[in-house]
mmCIF file of C-alpha atoms in Angstrom:
data_model
loop_
_atom_site.group_PDB
_atom_site.id
_atom_site.type_symbol
_atom_site.label_atom_id
_atom_site.label_comp_id
_atom_site.label_asym_id
_atom_site.label_seq_id
_atom_site.Cartn_x
_atom_site.Cartn_y
_atom_site.Cartn_z
ATOM 1 C CA MET A 254 136.044 -42.036 76.810
ATOM 2 C CA PRO A 255 136.467 -39.276 73.798
ATOM 3 C CA ILE A 256 139.876 -39.109 72.184
ATOM 4 C CA LYS A 257 141.824 -36.169 72.893
ATOM 5 C CA ALA A 258 145.299 -36.951 71.668
ATOM 6 C CA ILE A 259 147.123 -39.035 68.205
ATOM 7 C CA ILE A 260 150.276 -40.135 68.649
ATOM 8 C CA PHE A 261 152.679 -41.228 66.313
ATOM 9 C CA ASP A 262 155.331 -43.990 65.808
ATOM 10 C CA LEU A 263 158.549 -42.366 63.274
ATOM 11 C CA GLY A 264 160.538 -44.926 62.379
ATOM 12 C CA GLY A 265 158.034 -47.203 59.747
ATOM 13 C CA VAL A 266 154.951 -44.827 59.932
ATOM 14 C CA LEU A 267 156.033 -41.377 59.398
ATOM 15 C CA LEU A 268 159.092 -41.969 57.494
ATOM 16 C CA ARG A 269 159.575 -45.104 55.024
ATOM 17 C CA THR A 270 162.058 -47.389 53.209
ATOM 18 C CA THR A 271 160.257 -47.175 49.505
ATOM 19 C CA ASP A 272 162.732 -49.447 48.463
ATOM 20 C CA PHE A 273 164.543 -52.147 49.459
ATOM 21 C CA ALA A 274 167.174 -52.763 46.177
ATOM 22 C CA GLN A 275 170.363 -50.281 46.551
ATOM 23 C CA ARG A 276 170.117 -51.446 51.301
ATOM 24 C CA GLU A 277 169.916 -55.767 49.947
ATOM 25 C CA HIS A 278 172.486 -55.164 47.378
ATOM 26 C CA LEU A 279 174.377 -53.337 49.872
ATOM 27 C CA ALA A 280 174.518 -56.379 52.473
ATOM 28 C CA ALA A 281 175.134 -58.486 49.293
ATOM 29 C CA ARG A 282 178.507 -56.733 48.907
ATOM 30 C CA LEU A 283 179.123 -56.575 52.517
ATOM 31 C CA GLY A 284 179.184 -61.020 53.050
ATOM 32 C CA MET A 285 175.826 -60.448 54.856
ATOM 33 C CA SER A 286 171.954 -61.049 54.700
ATOM 34 C CA ARG A 287 169.399 -56.969 54.597
ATOM 35 C CA SER A 288 167.897 -58.638 57.749
ATOM 36 C CA GLU A 289 171.274 -59.330 59.379
ATOM 37 C CA LEU A 290 172.880 -55.990 58.783
ATOM 38 C CA GLU A 291 169.866 -53.347 59.289
ATOM 39 C CA GLU A 292 169.457 -55.887 63.085
ATOM 40 C CA LEU A 293 174.221 -54.174 63.214
ATOM 41 C CA ILE A 294 173.039 -51.002 62.068
ATOM 42 C CA PHE A 295 169.326 -50.625 64.391
ATOM 43 C CA TRP A 296 169.191 -53.557 67.376
ATOM 44 C CA GLY A 297 171.765 -55.014 68.986
ATOM 45 C CA GLU A 298 173.473 -54.881 72.395
ATOM 46 C CA SER A 299 175.394 -50.861 71.053
ATOM 47 C CA GLY A 300 172.017 -49.627 68.708
ATOM 48 C CA SER A 301 169.741 -50.462 72.128
ATOM 49 C CA LYS A 302 172.250 -48.511 74.049
ATOM 50 C CA ALA A 303 172.074 -45.524 71.567
ATOM 51 C CA GLN A 304 168.304 -45.994 71.149
ATOM 52 C CA ARG A 305 168.198 -45.337 75.259
ATOM 53 C CA GLY A 306 170.668 -42.636 75.289
ATOM 54 C CA GLU A 307 173.433 -44.054 76.890
ATOM 55 C CA ILE A 308 176.387 -43.687 74.084
ATOM 56 C CA SER A 309 176.234 -41.668 71.438
ATOM 57 C CA ILE A 310 175.309 -42.082 68.064
ATOM 58 C CA LYS A 311 178.829 -41.356 67.733
ATOM 59 C CA GLN A 312 180.123 -43.822 69.429
ATOM 60 C CA HIS A 313 177.565 -46.828 68.814
ATOM 61 C CA LEU A 314 178.059 -45.831 63.788
ATOM 62 C CA GLU A 315 181.701 -45.935 65.427
ATOM 63 C CA TYR A 316 180.772 -49.943 66.603
ATOM 64 C CA VAL A 317 178.930 -51.201 63.343
ATOM 65 C CA ARG A 318 182.373 -49.386 61.663
ATOM 66 C CA SER A 319 184.278 -51.404 63.661
ATOM 67 C CA VAL A 320 182.198 -54.993 62.948
ATOM 68 C CA LEU A 321 182.048 -54.138 59.131
ATOM 69 C CA ASN A 322 185.841 -53.067 58.881
ATOM 70 C CA LEU A 323 185.223 -50.432 56.481
ATOM 71 C CA SER A 324 187.913 -47.340 56.133
ATOM 72 C CA PRO A 325 186.452 -44.202 57.549
ATOM 73 C CA GLU A 326 185.414 -42.831 54.272
ATOM 74 C CA LYS A 327 183.730 -46.607 53.053
ATOM 75 C CA PHE A 328 181.606 -46.563 56.191
ATOM 76 C CA ASN A 329 180.186 -43.600 54.992
ATOM 77 C CA GLU A 330 179.465 -44.105 51.443
ATOM 78 C CA ALA A 331 177.623 -47.080 52.577
ATOM 79 C CA ILE A 332 175.706 -44.779 55.604
ATOM 80 C CA ASP A 333 174.645 -43.112 52.823
ATOM 81 C CA ILE A 334 173.468 -46.318 50.446
ATOM 82 C CA PHE A 335 171.741 -48.065 53.575
ATOM 83 C CA PHE A 336 169.682 -45.096 53.890
ATOM 84 C CA ALA A 337 169.345 -43.586 50.741
ATOM 85 C CA GLU A 338 166.087 -44.618 49.748
ATOM 86 C CA ASP A 339 164.234 -44.004 53.076
ATOM 87 C CA ALA A 340 161.852 -41.474 53.247
ATOM 88 C CA LEU A 341 159.802 -38.595 54.697
ATOM 89 C CA ASP A 342 155.654 -38.925 54.283
ATOM 90 C CA ASN A 343 154.992 -35.064 53.789
ATOM 91 C CA ASP A 344 151.397 -35.847 53.112
ATOM 92 C CA LEU A 345 150.814 -37.533 56.073
ATOM 93 C CA VAL A 346 152.896 -35.530 58.375
ATOM 94 C CA ASP A 347 150.474 -32.864 57.005
ATOM 95 C CA TYR A 348 147.235 -34.640 57.555
ATOM 96 C CA ILE A 349 149.043 -35.329 61.296
ATOM 97 C CA ARG A 350 149.147 -31.281 61.114
ATOM 98 C CA ASP A 351 145.447 -30.755 60.218
ATOM 99 C CA LEU A 352 144.371 -33.187 63.165
ATOM 100 C CA HIS A 353 147.228 -31.207 65.702
ATOM 101 C CA ARG A 354 143.863 -28.910 64.836
ATOM 102 C CA GLY A 355 141.516 -30.284 67.231
ATOM 103 C CA PHE A 356 143.573 -32.712 69.102
ATOM 104 C CA LYS A 357 146.421 -33.237 70.961
ATOM 105 C CA THR A 358 149.501 -34.794 69.571
ATOM 106 C CA ALA A 359 152.790 -36.543 69.870
ATOM 107 C CA LEU A 360 155.402 -38.339 68.346
ATOM 108 C CA LEU A 361 156.949 -40.808 70.491
ATOM 109 C CA SER A 362 160.021 -42.318 68.943
ATOM 110 C CA ASN A 363 163.446 -45.344 69.707
ATOM 111 C CA ALA A 364 165.648 -44.215 68.116
ATOM 112 C CA ALA A 365 169.204 -42.399 69.417
ATOM 113 C CA ASN A 366 168.788 -38.537 70.833
ATOM 114 C CA ASP A 367 170.296 -36.812 67.532
ATOM 115 C CA LEU A 368 166.884 -37.172 66.396
ATOM 116 C CA ARG A 369 166.190 -34.484 67.525
ATOM 117 C CA LYS A 370 167.912 -32.475 65.723
ATOM 118 C CA GLN A 371 167.203 -34.052 62.570
ATOM 119 C CA ILE A 372 163.710 -32.945 62.738
ATOM 120 C CA VAL A 373 163.806 -29.172 63.669
ATOM 121 C CA LYS A 374 166.539 -28.949 61.075
ATOM 122 C CA THR A 375 165.707 -31.433 58.528
ATOM 123 C CA TRP A 376 163.573 -31.830 58.461
ATOM 124 C CA HIS A 377 161.021 -28.923 60.004
ATOM 125 C CA ILE A 378 157.937 -31.185 61.394
ATOM 126 C CA GLU A 379 158.260 -29.985 65.480
ATOM 127 C CA ASP A 380 155.259 -27.737 64.835
ATOM 128 C CA ALA A 381 153.455 -30.993 63.564
ATOM 129 C CA PHE A 382 153.110 -31.910 67.306
ATOM 130 C CA ASP A 383 152.649 -30.779 71.149
ATOM 131 C CA THR A 384 155.132 -32.925 71.822
ATOM 132 C CA MET A 385 157.981 -35.731 71.274
ATOM 133 C CA VAL A 386 159.235 -38.432 72.955
ATOM 134 C CA ILE A 387 162.444 -40.070 72.302
ATOM 135 C CA SER A 388 163.829 -42.725 73.760
ATOM 136 C CA GLY A 389 167.678 -42.040 73.289
ATOM 137 C CA GLU A 390 166.604 -38.354 75.629
ATOM 138 C CA GLY A 391 165.216 -40.214 78.787
ATOM 139 C CA GLY A 392 166.686 -43.830 79.219
ATOM 140 C CA MET A 393 163.501 -46.025 77.777
ATOM 141 C CA GLY A 394 161.450 -46.656 75.637
ATOM 142 C CA LYS A 395 158.970 -48.898 74.075
ATOM 143 C CA PRO A 396 157.540 -51.208 74.227
ATOM 144 C CA ASP A 397 158.014 -49.621 78.453
ATOM 145 C CA ALA A 398 155.103 -49.427 80.220
ATOM 146 C CA GLN A 399 157.218 -46.626 81.868
ATOM 147 C CA ILE A 400 157.414 -44.519 77.959
ATOM 148 C CA TYR A 401 153.734 -44.039 77.066
ATOM 149 C CA GLN A 402 152.882 -43.022 80.206
ATOM 150 C CA LEU A 403 155.816 -40.229 79.382
ATOM 151 C CA VAL A 404 154.323 -38.631 77.105
ATOM 152 C CA LEU A 405 150.594 -39.181 77.946
ATOM 153 C CA ASP A 406 152.169 -37.319 80.983
ATOM 154 C CA ARG A 407 153.486 -34.234 78.964
ATOM 155 C CA LEU A 408 149.769 -34.766 76.607
ATOM 156 C CA GLY A 409 147.878 -34.301 79.806
ATOM 157 C CA VAL A 410 145.031 -36.932 79.584
ATOM 158 C CA LYS A 411 144.869 -40.048 80.690
ATOM 159 C CA ALA A 412 145.490 -43.569 78.471
ATOM 160 C CA SER A 413 141.449 -44.271 77.080
ATOM 161 C CA GLU A 414 141.533 -40.884 75.888
ATOM 162 C CA ALA A 415 144.962 -40.998 73.444
ATOM 163 C CA VAL A 416 145.682 -43.337 70.380
ATOM 164 C CA PHE A 417 148.606 -44.479 69.420
ATOM 165 C CA VAL A 418 149.621 -45.438 65.855
ATOM 166 C CA ASP A 419 152.761 -47.729 65.085
ATOM 167 C CA ASP A 420 153.761 -50.386 63.050
ATOM 168 C CA ALA A 421 155.650 -52.933 65.475
ATOM 169 C CA GLN A 422 152.527 -55.452 67.127
ATOM 170 C CA THR A 423 154.897 -54.865 70.386
ATOM 171 C CA ASN A 424 154.582 -51.335 70.299
ATOM 172 C CA ILE A 425 151.113 -51.290 69.528
ATOM 173 C CA ASP A 426 149.896 -54.902 72.402
ATOM 174 C CA ALA A 427 152.593 -52.889 75.165
ATOM 175 C CA ALA A 428 149.937 -49.586 74.329
ATOM 176 C CA ILE A 429 147.128 -51.477 74.767
ATOM 177 C CA GLN A 430 147.848 -53.130 78.439
ATOM 178 C CA VAL A 431 148.544 -49.456 79.719
ATOM 179 C CA GLY A 432 145.312 -48.471 78.767
ATOM 180 C CA LEU A 433 145.929 -46.855 74.958
ATOM 181 C CA CYS A 434 143.899 -47.357 72.129
ATOM 182 C CA GLY A 435 145.953 -49.055 69.070
ATOM 183 C CA ILE A 436 146.434 -48.171 65.721
ATOM 184 C CA ARG A 437 148.839 -50.893 63.792
ATOM 185 C CA PHE A 438 150.260 -49.121 60.707
ATOM 186 C CA ARG A 439 149.926 -50.989 57.509
ATOM 187 C CA ASP A 440 149.873 -48.518 54.760
ATOM 188 C CA ALA A 441 148.901 -44.239 55.103
ATOM 189 C CA ARG A 442 145.448 -44.458 53.549
ATOM 190 C CA GLN A 443 144.414 -47.380 56.522
ATOM 191 C CA VAL A 444 145.506 -45.681 58.815
ATOM 192 C CA GLN A 445 143.484 -41.881 58.525
ATOM 193 C CA GLN A 446 140.059 -45.462 57.605
ATOM 194 C CA ASP A 447 140.889 -46.930 61.113
ATOM 195 C CA LEU A 448 141.897 -43.087 62.897
ATOM 196 C CA ALA A 449 138.336 -41.655 61.240
ATOM 197 C CA THR A 450 136.577 -44.986 62.144
ATOM 198 C CA LEU A 451 137.933 -44.869 65.899
ATOM 199 C CA LEU A 452 137.114 -40.542 66.254
ATOM 200 C CA VAL A 453 133.968 -41.263 65.223
ATOM 201 C CA GLU A 454 132.597 -44.042 67.678
ATOM 202 C CA SER A 455 134.605 -42.309 70.019
#
């Protein structure tokens, strides 16, 4: 069946950490590994609740601050350092804008409910997508089957008519179980090549 829609993850795909040195150094200063610090900030019980919209991003960050035992000022500095090397891939966003001329496009992200504001007010990339599904707004997230069905419903396409691009194999596997095609993101060139091949074959 011809592909009609292409769905993209945000973190690790459109938004990537270009250098982990500062994050590594920060973690060492805080007496933990980088993976432990990332787990605390992104996941854990509190992070997962924020990604499902059960608590606000402000509540989650206050929890992280309390665990790290930092003053508000020191914590703000630490968060700035943690995210300092994260960069939006504007070339990849422009590629999606080009795709958008011939296909439906969507963003599907596990993130707190402040993400849409950042997309619209800071990055100005909402025009690249027909719809944006953010886990923190709907109480569900990847790899739950429901969130894939939600984005398909909003796009008005069948699972077999859609491709999902994500950097996490778990999320790709879940999308395939629902019936979507899946492409694992490794780098921007690889994704564009894989998509080009898939779209020609469909």
